[in-house]
Coordinates of C-alpha atoms and ligand atoms in Angstrom, one line a residue:
M406 CA 117.7 131.7 84.8
S407 CA 119.8 129.0 86.6
Q408 CA 121.9 126.9 84.2
I409 CA 122.6 123.4 85.4
V410 CA 126.4 122.8 85.7
A411 CA 126.5 119.5 87.7
I412 CA 124.3 116.6 88.8
D413 CA 125.4 114.3 91.6
V414 CA 123.6 111.1 92.3
Y415 CA 123.7 109.4 95.7
G416 CA 122.4 106.1 96.9
Y417 CA 121.5 105.2 100.5
E418 CA 119.6 102.5 102.3
L419 CA 116.2 103.1 104.0
T420 CA 115.3 100.5 106.7
Y421 CA 111.6 100.1 107.6
A422 CA 110.8 101.4 111.1
H423 CA 108.3 98.5 111.9
G424 CA 110.3 95.4 111.1
E425 CA 109.1 93.8 107.8
Y426 CA 106.9 95.6 105.3
V427 CA 104.6 93.1 103.6
M428 CA 102.2 93.5 100.7
S429 CA 100.0 91.1 98.7
S430 CA 101.6 88.3 96.6
G431 CA 104.4 87.7 99.1
R432 CA 106.1 91.1 98.5
A433 CA 108.1 91.7 101.6
A434 CA 111.2 93.8 102.6
T435 CA 113.0 95.2 105.6
S436 CA 114.9 97.9 103.6
Q437 CA 114.8 99.8 100.4
E438 CA 117.5 101.4 98.1
S439 CA 116.8 105.1 97.7
T440 CA 118.4 107.5 95.2
L441 CA 119.0 111.2 95.8
V442 CA 120.0 113.7 93.2
R443 CA 121.6 117.1 93.7
I444 CA 121.4 119.7 90.9
S445 CA 123.9 122.5 91.0
C446 CA 123.6 125.6 88.9
E447 CA 126.1 128.2 87.7
D448 CA 124.7 130.8 90.1
G449 CA 125.6 128.6 93.1
E450 CA 122.0 127.5 93.7
Q451 CA 121.3 123.8 94.4
G452 CA 118.2 121.6 94.5
W453 CA 117.6 118.1 95.8
G454 CA 115.2 115.3 94.7
E455 CA 114.7 111.7 95.7
V456 CA 113.2 108.5 94.2
C457 CA 112.7 105.2 96.0
T458 CA 110.9 102.5 94.0
L459 CA 109.9 100.0 96.7
A460 CA 112.0 97.1 95.4
G461 CA 111.3 96.0 91.8
T462 CA 107.9 94.4 92.2
Y463 CA 105.6 97.3 93.2
W464 CA 105.6 98.9 89.7
P465 CA 107.9 98.4 86.7
A466 CA 110.8 100.3 88.3
F467 CA 113.8 99.5 90.4
A468 CA 116.7 101.4 92.0
G469 CA 119.2 100.4 89.4
G470 CA 116.8 101.5 86.7
A471 CA 116.4 104.9 88.2
R472 CA 120.2 105.4 88.4
A473 CA 120.8 104.1 84.8
A474 CA 118.0 106.3 83.4
I475 CA 119.4 109.4 85.2
S476 CA 122.9 108.7 83.9
E477 CA 121.4 108.4 80.4
F478 CA 119.7 111.8 80.4
A479 CA 121.8 113.8 82.9
P480 CA 124.4 115.0 80.3
A481 CA 121.5 116.5 78.3
L482 CA 120.5 118.6 81.3
L483 CA 123.8 120.4 81.5
G484 CA 123.3 124.0 80.4
V485 CA 119.5 123.8 80.7
D486 CA 117.7 126.4 82.9
A487 CA 116.7 124.4 86.0
T488 CA 113.9 126.8 86.8
N489 CA 112.3 126.1 83.5
L490 CA 110.5 122.9 84.2
G491 CA 109.2 122.6 80.6
A492 CA 112.8 122.8 79.3
V493 CA 114.0 120.3 81.9
H494 CA 111.3 117.7 80.9
A495 CA 111.8 118.3 77.2
A496 CA 115.6 117.6 77.7
M497 CA 114.8 114.3 79.5
D498 CA 112.0 113.2 77.2
G499 CA 114.2 114.0 74.2
L500 CA 116.5 111.2 75.2
L501 CA 114.3 108.7 77.1
M502 CA 110.7 107.9 76.7
G503 CA 108.9 107.0 79.9
H504 CA 110.9 106.2 83.1
A505 CA 108.7 108.7 85.0
Y506 CA 110.2 107.5 88.3
A507 CA 113.8 108.5 87.3
K508 CA 112.5 111.9 85.9
S509 CA 110.7 112.4 89.2
A510 CA 113.9 112.9 91.2
I511 CA 115.1 115.5 88.7
D512 CA 111.7 117.3 88.6
I513 CA 111.6 117.5 92.4
A514 CA 115.1 118.9 92.5
C515 CA 114.2 121.6 90.0
W516 CA 111.1 122.6 92.0
D517 CA 113.4 122.9 95.1
L518 CA 115.7 125.1 93.1
L519 CA 112.9 127.2 91.6
G520 CA 111.5 127.8 95.1
K521 CA 114.9 128.9 96.4
K522 CA 115.3 131.3 93.5
A523 CA 111.8 132.7 94.0
A524 CA 112.3 132.7 97.8
L525 CA 109.1 130.8 98.2
P526 CA 108.2 127.4 99.5
V527 CA 107.2 124.9 96.8
A528 CA 103.6 124.8 98.2
D529 CA 103.2 128.5 97.2
L530 CA 104.2 127.7 93.7
I531 CA 101.9 124.7 93.1
G532 CA 98.6 126.0 94.3
G533 CA 99.2 128.0 97.5
R534 CA 99.3 126.8 101.1
V535 CA 95.7 126.0 101.9
Q536 CA 96.4 123.6 104.8
A537 CA 98.6 124.5 107.7
D538 CA 98.7 120.9 108.7
F539 CA 97.0 117.6 107.8
P540 CA 96.4 114.1 109.1
L541 CA 98.8 111.4 108.1
Y542 CA 98.1 107.7 107.3
E543 CA 100.3 104.7 107.9
A544 CA 100.2 101.3 106.2
V545 CA 99.6 98.2 108.2
P546 CA 101.9 95.4 106.9
L547 CA 100.0 92.3 105.8
S548 CA 100.2 89.8 108.7
S549 CA 97.9 87.9 111.1
P550 CA 94.7 89.6 112.1
E551 CA 96.1 90.0 115.7
A552 CA 99.4 91.5 114.6
M553 CA 97.6 93.9 112.3
A554 CA 95.1 95.0 115.0
D555 CA 98.0 95.4 117.4
F556 CA 99.8 97.7 114.8
V557 CA 96.7 99.9 114.6
A558 CA 96.3 100.1 118.4
R559 CA 100.0 101.1 118.8
R560 CA 100.0 103.7 116.0
S561 CA 96.6 105.1 117.0
A562 CA 98.1 105.8 120.4
A563 CA 100.8 107.8 118.5
G564 CA 98.1 109.9 116.9
I565 CA 97.5 108.2 113.5
T566 CA 93.9 108.4 112.4
C567 CA 94.1 106.8 109.0
F568 CA 95.4 103.3 108.2
Q569 CA 96.0 101.6 104.8
V570 CA 95.4 98.0 105.7
K571 CA 97.4 95.6 103.4
V572 CA 95.3 92.8 102.0
G573 CA 95.2 90.9 98.7
N574 CA 95.9 87.3 99.6
D575 CA 93.3 84.7 100.5
P576 CA 89.9 86.6 100.6
A577 CA 88.6 84.8 103.8
D578 CA 91.9 85.5 105.6
D579 CA 91.8 89.1 104.4
A580 CA 88.2 89.5 105.7
E581 CA 89.5 88.3 109.1
R582 CA 92.3 90.9 109.0
L583 CA 89.9 93.7 108.1
R584 CA 87.4 92.7 110.8
A585 CA 90.1 92.6 113.5
V586 CA 91.4 96.0 112.5
A587 CA 87.9 97.6 112.2
K588 CA 87.1 96.3 115.7
I589 CA 90.1 98.0 117.3
A590 CA 90.0 101.3 115.2
G591 CA 88.5 104.2 117.0
P592 CA 85.4 106.0 115.7
G593 CA 87.4 108.9 114.1
T594 CA 89.8 106.5 112.3
S595 CA 89.6 105.9 108.5
L596 CA 90.5 102.5 107.1
I597 CA 91.6 101.8 103.5
A598 CA 91.9 98.2 102.5
D599 CA 94.7 98.1 99.9
A600 CA 95.1 94.8 97.9
N601 CA 97.8 96.3 95.7
G602 CA 96.2 94.5 92.8
G603 CA 96.9 91.1 94.5
W604 CA 93.4 89.6 94.1
T605 CA 92.4 87.8 90.9
L606 CA 89.0 88.8 89.7
Q607 CA 87.5 85.7 91.3
Q608 CA 89.2 86.4 94.6
A609 CA 88.1 90.0 94.6
V610 CA 84.5 89.0 93.9
R611 CA 84.6 86.7 96.9
A612 CA 86.4 89.3 99.1
V613 CA 83.8 92.0 98.6
R614 CA 81.0 89.7 99.4
L615 CA 82.8 89.1 102.8
I616 CA 83.7 92.7 103.6
D617 CA 81.0 94.8 102.0
E618 CA 79.4 95.9 105.4
L619 CA 82.7 97.1 106.9
P620 CA 83.4 100.9 107.2
I621 CA 86.3 100.9 104.8
Y622 CA 87.6 102.1 101.4
L623 CA 88.8 99.6 98.9
E624 CA 92.1 100.4 97.0
Q625 CA 93.2 98.7 93.8
P626 CA 91.6 95.3 94.4
C627 CA 92.9 93.8 91.1
Q628 CA 95.7 94.7 88.8
R629 CA 93.6 95.3 85.7
I630 CA 91.4 98.4 85.5
E631 CA 88.6 96.4 83.8
D632 CA 88.6 93.9 86.7
C633 CA 88.4 96.8 89.2
R634 CA 85.4 98.1 87.3
I635 CA 83.6 94.7 87.6
V636 CA 84.4 94.6 91.3
R637 CA 83.1 98.1 91.9
G638 CA 79.9 97.0 90.3
L639 CA 79.5 94.3 92.9
T640 CA 80.2 96.3 96.0
S641 CA 79.0 99.4 97.9
L642 CA 82.5 100.0 99.2
P643 CA 84.0 103.3 98.0
M644 CA 86.9 102.7 95.7
V645 CA 90.4 104.2 95.4
M646 CA 92.5 103.5 92.3
D647 CA 96.3 103.5 92.5
E648 CA 98.7 101.4 90.4
S649 CA 96.6 101.6 87.2
V650 CA 96.4 105.4 87.0
L651 CA 99.4 106.7 85.1
T652 CA 97.9 109.3 82.8
P653 CA 95.1 111.9 82.7
R654 CA 93.2 109.4 80.5
D655 CA 93.6 106.7 83.1
L656 CA 92.3 109.1 85.7
V657 CA 89.2 109.9 83.7
A658 CA 88.6 106.2 83.3
A659 CA 89.1 105.6 87.0
K660 CA 86.2 108.0 87.6
A661 CA 83.9 107.4 84.6
D662 CA 84.4 103.7 84.0
V663 CA 85.4 102.2 87.4
G664 CA 83.4 104.6 89.5
A665 CA 86.3 105.3 91.8
G666 CA 85.8 108.4 94.0
S667 CA 89.5 108.7 94.9
V668 CA 92.9 108.2 93.4
N669 CA 96.3 107.6 95.0
L670 CA 98.8 109.8 93.3
K671 CA 102.5 109.0 93.7
L672 CA 105.3 111.3 92.6
G673 CA 107.4 108.6 91.1
R674 CA 104.7 107.2 88.9
L675 CA 103.8 110.6 87.6
G676 CA 107.2 112.1 86.8
G677 CA 107.5 114.2 90.0
L678 CA 105.7 117.2 91.4
S679 CA 104.8 118.6 88.0
G680 CA 102.8 115.4 87.0
A681 CA 101.4 115.0 90.4
R682 CA 100.1 118.5 90.6
L683 CA 98.5 118.2 87.1
M684 CA 96.8 114.9 88.2
R685 CA 95.8 116.4 91.6
D686 CA 94.1 119.3 89.9
L687 CA 92.4 117.1 87.4
A688 CA 91.2 114.7 90.0
V689 CA 89.8 117.6 92.1
S690 CA 88.1 119.1 89.1
L691 CA 86.5 115.6 88.5
G692 CA 85.2 115.7 92.0
M693 CA 87.5 113.0 93.3
S694 CA 89.6 113.0 96.5
V695 CA 93.3 112.3 96.4
S696 CA 95.9 110.3 98.4
L697 CA 99.3 112.0 98.1
E698 CA 102.6 110.2 98.5
D699 CA 105.3 108.3 96.6
A700 CA 106.1 104.6 96.5
W701 CA 108.6 105.0 99.4
G702 CA 111.3 107.5 100.4
G703 CA 113.1 109.5 103.1
D704 CA 113.2 113.1 104.2
V705 CA 113.4 114.6 100.6
T706 CA 110.5 112.6 99.3
T707 CA 108.6 113.5 102.5
A708 CA 109.3 117.2 102.0
A709 CA 108.1 117.1 98.4
V710 CA 104.9 115.3 99.4
S711 CA 104.3 117.8 102.2
H712 CA 104.2 120.7 99.8
L713 CA 101.8 118.8 97.5
A714 CA 99.5 118.1 100.5
A715 CA 99.8 121.6 101.9
S716 CA 98.5 123.0 98.6
T717 CA 95.6 120.6 98.5
A718 CA 92.3 121.5 100.2
A719 CA 91.4 119.3 103.2
A720 CA 88.0 118.4 101.6
D721 CA 89.8 117.1 98.5
M722 CA 92.3 114.9 100.4
L723 CA 91.8 111.3 101.4
S724 CA 95.2 110.5 102.8
V725 CA 98.9 111.6 102.9
S726 CA 102.0 109.6 104.1
F727 CA 105.2 110.9 105.6
F728 CA 107.6 108.1 104.7
N729 CA 110.3 109.6 107.0
D730 CA 108.2 108.3 109.9
W731 CA 108.2 104.8 108.3
T732 CA 112.0 104.7 107.8
N733 CA 115.0 105.0 110.1
E734 CA 117.6 106.9 108.1
H735 CA 117.3 110.7 108.0
V736 CA 119.4 112.7 105.5
A737 CA 117.8 116.1 106.3
G738 CA 117.7 116.0 110.1
Y739 CA 114.3 114.1 110.1
R740 CA 112.5 117.1 108.5
P741 CA 109.7 117.7 107.8
R742 CA 108.7 116.2 111.2
S743 CA 105.2 115.0 111.9
R744 CA 103.5 115.8 115.2
E745 CA 101.0 113.6 116.8
G746 CA 99.9 112.0 113.5
R747 CA 99.8 115.3 111.6
G748 CA 102.2 116.7 109.0
S749 CA 102.9 120.1 107.6
A750 CA 105.1 121.6 104.9
P751 CA 108.3 123.6 105.8
A752 CA 108.0 127.4 105.6
E753 CA 111.4 127.9 104.1
A754 CA 112.0 128.4 100.4
G755 CA 112.0 125.5 98.0
L756 CA 111.5 122.1 99.7
G757 CA 112.7 123.8 102.9
V758 CA 115.0 121.0 104.0
E759 CA 118.8 120.9 104.2
V760 CA 120.4 117.6 103.1
D761 CA 123.5 116.7 105.2
T762 CA 125.9 115.3 102.6
D763 CA 128.1 113.9 105.4
R764 CA 125.5 111.2 105.9
L765 CA 125.7 110.2 102.2
G766 CA 129.3 109.4 101.4
E767 CA 130.6 109.8 97.9
P768 CA 128.1 110.2 95.0
L769 CA 127.5 107.0 92.9
F770 CA 128.3 109.2 89.9
S771 CA 128.3 112.8 88.8
V772 CA 128.0 114.6 85.5
Ligands
0XW874 C1 103.3 102.1 97.6 N1 102.7 101.5 98.8 C2 102.7 100.1 98.7 C3 103.7 101.9 99.9 C4 102.9 102.5 100.8 O1 102.4 101.5 101.6 C5 101.7 103.1 100.0 C6 101.4 102.0 99.2 C7 100.3 101.9 98.3 O2 100.2 101.0 97.5 O3 99.4 102.7 98.3
MG875 MG1 98.0 101.6 97.0

């Protein structure tokens, strides 16, 4: 039992480590607004969570929305037992429907707290540590074929063996991008072409005709799940579903209707570690592999993702990202830290990272 007595909400800026981050449909940014929450309990225990939405056009969420939603339900969390995740979600859901991304930060902080109380790393609480370490992927910002091939060459030299290649603009140009990257990628490297739903159905039909022979996965070619199903029917490329999977029902549809063999699970879209663990276990039981991450984030997000990945069997995992390698600002001493393209989860209790509040300034607000 750890009754919540205070919630502090901090904002900070995360700049992209490789210049400009570009996705389909002209979505581009050099920095993102992230939100950290600290939950304090009457027994002196504290937990940290983070949510970073990737601007306001990646999914229906934005930094100001996360902060407004948290300020809405935070008062209802005072007095709630932070180690009782069911009670925590009931308190939030009782005030606000949806807004899974805002709830995600609170959920992660409560898992951190529960782990500290139990003196166990979060990985031990959400399935058990089954991987000591795991390979990390990095996204290749959408650019010219040459610049994208150059990114892959540079980051391959740093030990990265999986790349998510951003596409989803003109299909002929995208095919050039993918060919350039496939040419430079080593034999042990996996490539995932992620259109982020940027192709119309007609564009996606043209695209798969041009890229069908390449050794790549195809992620979320179109926005609508029914368009992805049509595209899957026209290509032999293995498919990954991302943006359109929000619920267990969507996940079953991704497998049964679309024919996707993998799903990209993001903490913020699923209400935190609780929702992501549920979807991870469901995906694995459906025979699908999973990509594990969030939309964006810093050290705290990376720590949460590391525990989810460490508790997922290697055979069930398609990819994992450590966003603290993609961003320059480190609120927890740049931990967890990747090594030669591989990540691992901290061994300490909870998330296993210490946030340095001196790096954050004053909270945006507290309840
Ligand atoms: C959310 N993203 C756009 C950020 C990272 O590049 C992962 C990615 C995705 O869509 O999978
Ligand atoms: Mg994606």
